[in-house]
Amino acid sequence: MPRLTTLCLIILIGCSAVAQKYPNLAPTPPMGWNSWNIFHCDIDEWKVKAMADAMAANGMKDAGYQYVVIDDCWQVARDKDGYVIADSARFPSGIKALADYIHAKGLKFGIYSCAGRLTCQHRPGGAGYEAKDAQRYAEWGVDYLKYDWCNSDGLKSTVQYSTMRDALHRAGRPIVFSLCEWGSTKPWLWADTVGHLWRTTGDIRPRFFKHHGVLALFDAQAKIRKYNKPNAWNDPDMLEVGNEGLSFTESRAHFTLWCMMAAPLMSGNDLRAMQPDILKVLTNKLALKVNQDSLGLQCFLWKKEKGVEVWIKPLSESRYALCFLNRSGTSHNVDFNPVGTITDPDFHRQYTIDASYAGYDIWGDRFLNDPDRHIRGTVGAHDAMFVVLDKPSRADTRP
Ligand code: GLA
């Protein structure tokens, strides 16, 4: 009998050593840049290096953006031993050299593959090749893997993604594992032991309204709010901030909402050709502090007020972020009294904001110090006013 117990223990320890994701790689939502939204398949090593150069030089790296991720189309075939081959015309120096370049800039390197047989652009997928791919990624110095779900007929998402998780773990390099099965098998119910983040919807489109626009993706997150937490993030998809299709205020509102949701912040614009106003939005310290708050709580709808929605995100140290979202085509005045007790709809907690709280308007870059503590301002069409509430005795409200 003791022998049997020892055997069981060995099996249990053996299994737990393998069946886990790398711990604590994403205690706050991952931040970086990904090639897909702006370049689609038109990527090469020169472009990706230029993005790393820009990120390191323009203030994004200092603000916390660290992953430079190449999405689909870097890979063309497998060799006779089953190892994946990169496109040698577009990546003549090889993937390892690209990773080294990005690391030398003090940034991290991410790559893309797919849990199906082929990627969404019909490049070699990972199904059946998990160990070989994970081994290569570790050798190349990959820090982040986005893993898609095209061409997966007959496969089971829980099995495919867990297989890759275990292969990554065996390969021995800590790699953030970003699941991308578009919410089709409800990853928020099972993936927190598998990956560090999971896409919750289909692909974002660079538009404010309509199917797969910014607001549609934002609205889809409310019902799964309670699953968002450190190292296990709901991912409403990468940013379209600064891309054609969104006005400046729409880009700013998009960024505000992703900060409020504690969503991963993977920029998706051309970092070489960014308008200064867009760079200011992406690197605003206080906005990022809201996104990166250690509690990792996603916002919830507090109230609807004369043309605007008031969303609230509880922050550490009893601070709060508020977002006044204006979906309409006309501007609205806000005159909002935040003092009161709010019941969290998902965690059965209460939050109390008393009259000692003072506000700071992030985009307006001003203190809200009306003696009656009301938050006053104008929110333009398709825009969001973004406010942090803190005790005035704490000096960190201002960036
Ligand atoms: C899917 C993903 C996108 C992108 C493309 C690449 O559509 O959801 O984010 O990675 O594949 O082919």
CSV table of N, CA, C and O in Angstrom, one decimal, residues 42 53 125-126 129 155 177 198 268 287:
chain,number,residue,atom,x,y,z
A,42,ASP,N,1.4,41.7,-45.0
A,42,ASP,CA,2.6,42.4,-45.6
A,42,ASP,C,3.6,42.8,-44.6
A,42,ASP,O,3.8,44.0,-44.2
A,53,ASP,N,12.2,49.9,-33.2
A,53,ASP,CA,13.0,51.1,-33.1
A,53,ASP,C,12.1,52.2,-32.6
A,53,ASP,O,12.4,53.0,-31.7
A,125,GLY,N,0.1,25.2,-39.6
A,125,GLY,CA,-0.5,25.4,-38.2
A,125,GLY,C,0.3,24.5,-37.2
A,125,GLY,O,1.2,23.7,-37.6
A,126,GLY,N,-0.1,24.5,-36.0
A,126,GLY,CA,0.6,23.9,-34.9
A,126,GLY,C,0.1,22.5,-34.6
A,126,GLY,O,0.8,21.7,-33.9
A,129,TYR,N,2.3,19.4,-34.2
A,129,TYR,CA,3.7,19.8,-34.2
A,129,TYR,C,4.1,20.6,-32.9
A,129,TYR,O,5.0,21.4,-32.9
A,155,LEU,N,-11.3,19.3,-34.0
A,155,LEU,CA,-10.4,19.4,-32.9
A,155,LEU,C,-11.1,20.0,-31.7
A,155,LEU,O,-12.0,20.7,-31.9
A,177,PHE,N,1.2,33.0,-23.0
A,177,PHE,CA,0.4,32.3,-24.0
A,177,PHE,C,-0.9,33.0,-24.2
A,177,PHE,O,-1.8,33.1,-23.3
A,198,TRP,N,-7.1,35.5,-23.3
A,198,TRP,CA,-7.9,34.8,-24.3
A,198,TRP,C,-8.8,35.8,-25.0
A,198,TRP,O,-9.4,36.6,-24.4
A,268,GLY,N,-1.9,48.6,-32.7
A,268,GLY,CA,-2.0,48.0,-34.0
A,268,GLY,C,-1.9,49.0,-35.1
A,268,GLY,O,-2.4,48.8,-36.2
A,287,ALA,N,-3.7,57.1,-17.7
A,287,ALA,CA,-4.6,56.2,-18.3
A,287,ALA,C,-4.0,54.7,-18.2
A,287,ALA,O,-4.7,53.8,-17.9
